[in-house]
Short mmCIF file of C-alpha atoms in Angstrom, two decimals:
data_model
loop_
_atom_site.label_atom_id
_atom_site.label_comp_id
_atom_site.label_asym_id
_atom_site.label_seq_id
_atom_site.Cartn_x
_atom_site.Cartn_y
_atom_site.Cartn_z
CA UNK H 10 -22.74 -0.21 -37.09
CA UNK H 11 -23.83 3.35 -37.25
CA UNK H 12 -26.53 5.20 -40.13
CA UNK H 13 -25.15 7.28 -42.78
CA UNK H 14 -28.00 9.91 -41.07
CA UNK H 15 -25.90 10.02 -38.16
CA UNK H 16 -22.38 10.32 -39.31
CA UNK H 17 -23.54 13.12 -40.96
CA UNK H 18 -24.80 14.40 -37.35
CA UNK H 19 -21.54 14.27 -36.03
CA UNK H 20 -19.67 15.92 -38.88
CA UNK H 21 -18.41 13.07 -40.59
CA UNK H 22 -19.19 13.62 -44.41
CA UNK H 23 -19.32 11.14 -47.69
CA UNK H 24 -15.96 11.88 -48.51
CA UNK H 25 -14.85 10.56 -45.05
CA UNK H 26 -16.84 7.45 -45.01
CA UNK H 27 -15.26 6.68 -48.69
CA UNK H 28 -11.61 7.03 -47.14
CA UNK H 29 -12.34 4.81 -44.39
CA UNK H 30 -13.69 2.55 -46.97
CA UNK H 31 -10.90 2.57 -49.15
CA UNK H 32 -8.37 2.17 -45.84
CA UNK H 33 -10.39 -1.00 -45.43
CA UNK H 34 -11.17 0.13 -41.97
CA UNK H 35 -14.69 0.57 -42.65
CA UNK H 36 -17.15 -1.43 -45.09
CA UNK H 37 -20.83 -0.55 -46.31
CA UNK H 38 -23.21 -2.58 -45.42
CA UNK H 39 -26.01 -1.75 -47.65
CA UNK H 40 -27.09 2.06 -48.71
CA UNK H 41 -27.32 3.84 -45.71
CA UNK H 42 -25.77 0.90 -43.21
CA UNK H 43 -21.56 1.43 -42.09
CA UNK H 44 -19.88 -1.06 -40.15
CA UNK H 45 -17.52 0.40 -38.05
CA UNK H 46 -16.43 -1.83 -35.49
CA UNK H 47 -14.58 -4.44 -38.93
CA UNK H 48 -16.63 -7.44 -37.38
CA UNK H 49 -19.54 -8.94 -38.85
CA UNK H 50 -22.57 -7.43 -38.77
CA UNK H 51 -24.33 -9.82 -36.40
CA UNK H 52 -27.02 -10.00 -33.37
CA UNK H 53 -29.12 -7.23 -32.94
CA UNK H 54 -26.78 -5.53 -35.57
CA UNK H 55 -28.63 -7.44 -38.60
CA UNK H 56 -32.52 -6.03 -36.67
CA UNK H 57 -30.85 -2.90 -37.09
CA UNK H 58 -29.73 -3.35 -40.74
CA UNK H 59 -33.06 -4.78 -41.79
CA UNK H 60 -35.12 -1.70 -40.43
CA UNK H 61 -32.51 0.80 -42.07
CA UNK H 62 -32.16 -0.94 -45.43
CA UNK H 63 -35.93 -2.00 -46.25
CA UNK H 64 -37.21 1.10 -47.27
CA UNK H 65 -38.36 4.66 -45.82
CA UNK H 66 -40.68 4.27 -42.46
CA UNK H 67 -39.55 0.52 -42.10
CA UNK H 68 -40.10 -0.77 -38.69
CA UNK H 69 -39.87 -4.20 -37.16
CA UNK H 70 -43.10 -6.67 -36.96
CA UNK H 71 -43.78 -10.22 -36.26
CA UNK H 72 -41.29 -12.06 -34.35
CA UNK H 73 -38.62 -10.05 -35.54
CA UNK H 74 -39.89 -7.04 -33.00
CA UNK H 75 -40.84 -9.69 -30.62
CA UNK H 76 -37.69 -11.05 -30.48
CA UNK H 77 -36.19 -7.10 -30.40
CA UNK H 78 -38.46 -6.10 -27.21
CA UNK H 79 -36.00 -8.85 -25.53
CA UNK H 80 -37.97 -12.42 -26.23
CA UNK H 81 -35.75 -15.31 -25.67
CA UNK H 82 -36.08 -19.09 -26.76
CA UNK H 83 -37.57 -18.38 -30.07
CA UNK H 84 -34.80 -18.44 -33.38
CA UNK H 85 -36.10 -16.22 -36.11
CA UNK H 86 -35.53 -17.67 -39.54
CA UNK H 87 -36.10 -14.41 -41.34
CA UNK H 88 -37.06 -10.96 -40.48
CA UNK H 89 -40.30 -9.43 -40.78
CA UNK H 90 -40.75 -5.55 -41.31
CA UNK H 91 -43.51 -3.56 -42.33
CA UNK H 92 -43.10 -0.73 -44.79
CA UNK H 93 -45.88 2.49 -44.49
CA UNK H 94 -48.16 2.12 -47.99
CA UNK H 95 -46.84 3.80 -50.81
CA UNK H 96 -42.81 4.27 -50.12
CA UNK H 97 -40.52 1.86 -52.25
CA UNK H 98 -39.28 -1.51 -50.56
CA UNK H 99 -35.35 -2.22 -51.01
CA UNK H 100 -35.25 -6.02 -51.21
CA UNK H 101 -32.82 -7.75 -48.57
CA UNK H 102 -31.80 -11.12 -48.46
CA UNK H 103 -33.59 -13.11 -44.85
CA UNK H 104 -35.78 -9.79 -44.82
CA UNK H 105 -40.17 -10.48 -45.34
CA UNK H 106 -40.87 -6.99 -46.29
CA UNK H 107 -44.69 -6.32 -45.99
CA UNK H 108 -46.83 -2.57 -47.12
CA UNK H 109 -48.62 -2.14 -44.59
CA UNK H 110 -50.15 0.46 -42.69
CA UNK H 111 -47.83 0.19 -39.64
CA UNK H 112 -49.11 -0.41 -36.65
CA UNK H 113 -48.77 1.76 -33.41
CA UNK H 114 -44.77 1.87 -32.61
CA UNK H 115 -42.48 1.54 -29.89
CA UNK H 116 -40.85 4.95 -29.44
CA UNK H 117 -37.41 3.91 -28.29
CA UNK H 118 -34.82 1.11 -29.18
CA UNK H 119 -35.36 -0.59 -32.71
CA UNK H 120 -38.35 0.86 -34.74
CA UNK H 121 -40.61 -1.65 -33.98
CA UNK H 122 -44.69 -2.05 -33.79
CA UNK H 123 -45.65 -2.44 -30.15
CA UNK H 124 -45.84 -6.33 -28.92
CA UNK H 125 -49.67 -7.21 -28.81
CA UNK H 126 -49.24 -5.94 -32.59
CA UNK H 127 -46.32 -8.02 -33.56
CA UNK H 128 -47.68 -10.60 -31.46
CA UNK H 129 -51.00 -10.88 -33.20
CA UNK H 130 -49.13 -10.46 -37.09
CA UNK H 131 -46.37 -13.34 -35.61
CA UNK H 132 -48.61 -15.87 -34.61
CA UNK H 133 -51.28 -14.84 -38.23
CA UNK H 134 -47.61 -15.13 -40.10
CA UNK H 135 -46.58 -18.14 -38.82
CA UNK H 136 -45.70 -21.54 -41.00
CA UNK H 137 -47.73 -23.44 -38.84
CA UNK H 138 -50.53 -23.26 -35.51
CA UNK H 139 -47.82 -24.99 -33.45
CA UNK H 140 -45.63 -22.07 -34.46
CA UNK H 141 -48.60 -19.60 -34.04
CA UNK H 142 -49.30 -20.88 -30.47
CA UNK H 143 -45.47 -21.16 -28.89
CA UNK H 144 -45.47 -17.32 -30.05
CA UNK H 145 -48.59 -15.89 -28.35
CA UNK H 146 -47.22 -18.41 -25.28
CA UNK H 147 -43.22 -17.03 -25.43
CA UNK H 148 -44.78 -13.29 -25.67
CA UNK H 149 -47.13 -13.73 -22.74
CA UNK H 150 -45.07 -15.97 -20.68
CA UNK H 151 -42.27 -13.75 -20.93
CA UNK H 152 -44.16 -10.52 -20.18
CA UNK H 153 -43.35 -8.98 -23.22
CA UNK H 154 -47.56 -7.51 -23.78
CA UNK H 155 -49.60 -8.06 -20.63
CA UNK H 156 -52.87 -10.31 -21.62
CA UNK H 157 -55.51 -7.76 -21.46
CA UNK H 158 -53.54 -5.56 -24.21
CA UNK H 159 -53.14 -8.58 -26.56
CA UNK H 160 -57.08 -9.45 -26.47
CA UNK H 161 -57.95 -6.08 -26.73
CA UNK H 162 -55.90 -5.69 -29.87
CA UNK H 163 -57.32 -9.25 -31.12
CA UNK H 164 -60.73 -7.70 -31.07
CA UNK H 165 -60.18 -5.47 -33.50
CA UNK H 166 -58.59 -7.64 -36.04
CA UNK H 167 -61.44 -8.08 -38.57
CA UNK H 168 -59.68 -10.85 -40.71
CA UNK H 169 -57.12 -13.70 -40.01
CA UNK H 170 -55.95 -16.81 -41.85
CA UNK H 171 -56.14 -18.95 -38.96
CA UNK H 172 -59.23 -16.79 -36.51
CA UNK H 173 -60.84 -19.68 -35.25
CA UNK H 174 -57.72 -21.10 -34.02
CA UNK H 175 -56.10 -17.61 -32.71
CA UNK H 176 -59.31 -16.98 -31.06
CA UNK H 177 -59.29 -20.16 -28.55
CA UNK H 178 -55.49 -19.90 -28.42
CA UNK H 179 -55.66 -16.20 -26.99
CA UNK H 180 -58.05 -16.96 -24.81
CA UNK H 181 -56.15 -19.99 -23.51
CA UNK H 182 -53.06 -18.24 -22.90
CA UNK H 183 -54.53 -14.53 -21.62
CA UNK H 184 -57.34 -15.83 -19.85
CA UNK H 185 -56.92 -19.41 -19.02
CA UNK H 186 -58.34 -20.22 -15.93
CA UNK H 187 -61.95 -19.43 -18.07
CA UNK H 188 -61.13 -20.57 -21.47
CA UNK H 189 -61.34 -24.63 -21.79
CA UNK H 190 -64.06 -25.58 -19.22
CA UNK H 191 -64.02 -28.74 -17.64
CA UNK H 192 -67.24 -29.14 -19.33
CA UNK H 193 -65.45 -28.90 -23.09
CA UNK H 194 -62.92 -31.18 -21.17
CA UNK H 195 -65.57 -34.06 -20.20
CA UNK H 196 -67.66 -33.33 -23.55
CA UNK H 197 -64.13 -34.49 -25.34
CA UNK H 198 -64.37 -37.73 -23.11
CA UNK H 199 -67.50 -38.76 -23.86
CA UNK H 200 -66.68 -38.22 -27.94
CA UNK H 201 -63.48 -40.96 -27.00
CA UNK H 202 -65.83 -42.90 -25.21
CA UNK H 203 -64.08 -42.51 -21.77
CA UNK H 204 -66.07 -42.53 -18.57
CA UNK H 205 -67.21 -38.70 -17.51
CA UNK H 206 -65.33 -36.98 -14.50
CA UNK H 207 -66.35 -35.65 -12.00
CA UNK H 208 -65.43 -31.94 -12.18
CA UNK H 209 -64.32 -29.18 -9.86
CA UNK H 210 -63.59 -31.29 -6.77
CA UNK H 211 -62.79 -29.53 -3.39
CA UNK H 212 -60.40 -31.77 -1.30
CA UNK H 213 -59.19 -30.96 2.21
CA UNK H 214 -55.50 -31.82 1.94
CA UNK H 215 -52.25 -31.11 4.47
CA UNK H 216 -51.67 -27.58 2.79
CA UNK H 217 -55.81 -26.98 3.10
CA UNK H 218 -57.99 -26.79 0.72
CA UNK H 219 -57.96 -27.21 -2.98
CA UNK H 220 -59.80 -27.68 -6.48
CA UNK H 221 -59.40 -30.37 -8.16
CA UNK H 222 -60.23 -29.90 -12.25
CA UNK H 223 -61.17 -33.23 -13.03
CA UNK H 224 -61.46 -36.52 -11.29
CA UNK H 225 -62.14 -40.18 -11.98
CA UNK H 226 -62.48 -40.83 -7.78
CA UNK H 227 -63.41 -44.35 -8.18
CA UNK H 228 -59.79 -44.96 -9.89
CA UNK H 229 -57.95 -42.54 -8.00
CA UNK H 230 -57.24 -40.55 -11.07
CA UNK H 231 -56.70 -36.44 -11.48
CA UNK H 232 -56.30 -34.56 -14.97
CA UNK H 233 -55.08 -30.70 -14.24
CA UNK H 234 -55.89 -28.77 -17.01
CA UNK H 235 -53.35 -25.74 -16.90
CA UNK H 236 -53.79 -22.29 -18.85
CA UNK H 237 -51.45 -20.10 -19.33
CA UNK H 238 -51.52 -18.07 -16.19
CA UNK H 239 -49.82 -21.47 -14.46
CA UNK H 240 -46.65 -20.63 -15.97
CA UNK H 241 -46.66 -17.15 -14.70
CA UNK H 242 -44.04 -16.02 -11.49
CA UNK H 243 -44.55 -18.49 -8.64
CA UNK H 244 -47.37 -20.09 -10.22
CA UNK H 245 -45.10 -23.48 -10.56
CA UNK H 246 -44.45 -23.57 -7.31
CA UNK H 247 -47.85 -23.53 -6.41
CA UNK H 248 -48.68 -26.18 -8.54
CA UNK H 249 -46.27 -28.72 -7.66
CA UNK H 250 -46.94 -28.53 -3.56
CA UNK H 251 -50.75 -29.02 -4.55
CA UNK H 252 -49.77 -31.63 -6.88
CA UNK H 253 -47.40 -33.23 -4.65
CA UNK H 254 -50.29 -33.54 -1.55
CA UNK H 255 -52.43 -35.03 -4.07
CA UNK H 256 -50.24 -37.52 -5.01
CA UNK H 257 -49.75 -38.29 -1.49
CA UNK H 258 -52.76 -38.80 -1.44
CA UNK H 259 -52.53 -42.23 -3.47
CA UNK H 260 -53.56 -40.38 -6.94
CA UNK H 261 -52.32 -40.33 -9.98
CA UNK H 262 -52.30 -36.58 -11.19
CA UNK H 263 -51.66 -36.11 -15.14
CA UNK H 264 -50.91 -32.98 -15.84
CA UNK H 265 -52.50 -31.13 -19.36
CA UNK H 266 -51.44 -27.75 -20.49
CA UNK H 267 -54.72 -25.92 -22.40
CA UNK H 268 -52.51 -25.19 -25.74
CA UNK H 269 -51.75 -28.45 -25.76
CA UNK H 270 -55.47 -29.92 -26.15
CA UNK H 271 -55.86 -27.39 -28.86
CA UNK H 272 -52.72 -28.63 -30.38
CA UNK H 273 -52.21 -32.56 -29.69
CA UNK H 274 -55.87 -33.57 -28.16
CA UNK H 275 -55.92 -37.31 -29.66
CA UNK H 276 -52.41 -37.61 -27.89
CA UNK H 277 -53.54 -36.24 -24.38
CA UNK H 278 -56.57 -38.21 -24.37
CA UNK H 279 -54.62 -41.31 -25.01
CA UNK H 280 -52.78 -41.01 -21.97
CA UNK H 281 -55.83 -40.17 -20.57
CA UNK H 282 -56.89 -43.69 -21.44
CA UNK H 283 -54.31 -45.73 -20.49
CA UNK H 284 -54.30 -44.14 -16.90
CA UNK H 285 -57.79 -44.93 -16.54
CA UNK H 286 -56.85 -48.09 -17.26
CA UNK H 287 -53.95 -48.77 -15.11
CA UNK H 288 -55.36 -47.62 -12.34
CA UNK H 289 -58.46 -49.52 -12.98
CA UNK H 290 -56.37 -52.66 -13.37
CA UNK H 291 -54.51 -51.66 -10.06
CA UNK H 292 -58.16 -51.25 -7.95
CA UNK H 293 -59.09 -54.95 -9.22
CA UNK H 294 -56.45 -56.31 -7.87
CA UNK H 295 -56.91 -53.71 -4.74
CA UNK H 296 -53.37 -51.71 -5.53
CA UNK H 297 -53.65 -48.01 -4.76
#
């Protein structure tokens, strides 16, 4: 695939495209769009194609530049550009075409806005907050905007459909380890009538010392609550040797990502619930 713009760089004129054409070597592909190569136009072809066909100044947003800067795991079912206020948008079928005033750019590869920008507009675009929140997660998780850029771009946002939820999301993901306390975490206990834990515990273990988030000690039971730096480069390895010495140490360890209580917290605390009670039930009858 190749821009009219740049056949005409390389001395290939109108006339010449419309032979090619006619020799059914080449085909059009929209208005300024030529497809060379006789295939499909397909992949990162059809991110290409949306930016060139949209309209003057078009550049990639949303997922559609996240997925561009090289995010994988995420299937786009449309793409999203932004068009600068004032030129004319050329409708294109799969193509959300938004005026905008576009956002600061990438300068390189596919015209796209820079990640904590198409970031933020993803997850604000998105058909649902589970949608919203595996975005921010895939973006940050994937190093594709480091965390302090993203919150320092969600500060200035003055308006979003969905702020209150973006706001404890982003601060969840970029800045876990501070976001949900183990003080929101207990305060949700009490409101499900569940026994409080005891919070913050420092054990001396075989690999030395470590924190424990929360702990019902008279049960044997341990709730990790994970943000989103646990996911991060050897962060999982980590976590498993700590969780594996607690475990040895006759404890039951369940395991909570923070997106997840902001996403499914009735189904969390249920299995909260029943592992209170199982290992209750297992004291009684003095199992470990």
């Amino acid at each position: 695939m190749v821009h009219r713009r740049e056949l005409r760089a390389l001395g290939v004129t109108k006339e010449d495209v419309r032979r090619e054409v006619l020799a059914g070597r080449w085909r059009l592909a929209g208005r300024h769009t030529v497809v060379v190569s006789g295939g499909p136009v397909q992949g990162r072809g059809i991110l290409w194609q949306a930016v060139w066909e949209s309209g003057p100044g078009a550049v990639l947003d949303g997922a559609a530049a996240l997925v561009a800067a090289g995010m994988t795991g995420y299937g786009l079912d449309g793409i999203d550009v932004s068009v600068p206020l004032g030129n004319h948008i050329h409708p294109l079928p799969g193509v959300r075409a938004r005026r905008r005033t576009p956002a600061a750019t990438v300068p390189v590869g596919i015209p796209r806005v820079r990640p904590e920008w198409a970031t933020l507009h993803a997850a604000q675009w998105a058909g649902s907050d589970r949608q919203a929140a595996l975005l921010i997660c895939l973006a940050v998780q994937q190093r594709l905007v480091a965390p302090d850029r993203l919150l320092a771009a969600w500060r200035t946002v003055r308006r979003s459909p969905r702020r209150a939820f973006l706001d404890a999301v982003l601060r969840d993901v970029c800045d876990g380890a501070h976001s949900l306390g183990e003080l929101d975490f207990a305060r949700w206990c009490r409101r499900r009538g569940l026994p409080e834990p005891t919070r913050q515990q420092v054990k001396t273990l075989r690999g030395g010392r470590v924190y424990l988030d929360v702990e019902w000690a008279d049960v044997g039971l341990v709730v990790e609550i994970d943000g989103g730096h646990h996911a991060l480069a050897l962060n999982p390895v980590a976590d498993a040797l700590r969780q594996n010495e607690v475990t040895l140490t006759r404890r039951a360890v369940l395991r909570i990502p923070v997106v997840g209580l902001r996403l499914a917290p009735d189904a969390f605390l249920d299995q909260v619930a029943r592992g209170l009670s199982l290992r209750a039930g297992a004291a009684a009858y003095g199992v470990a």
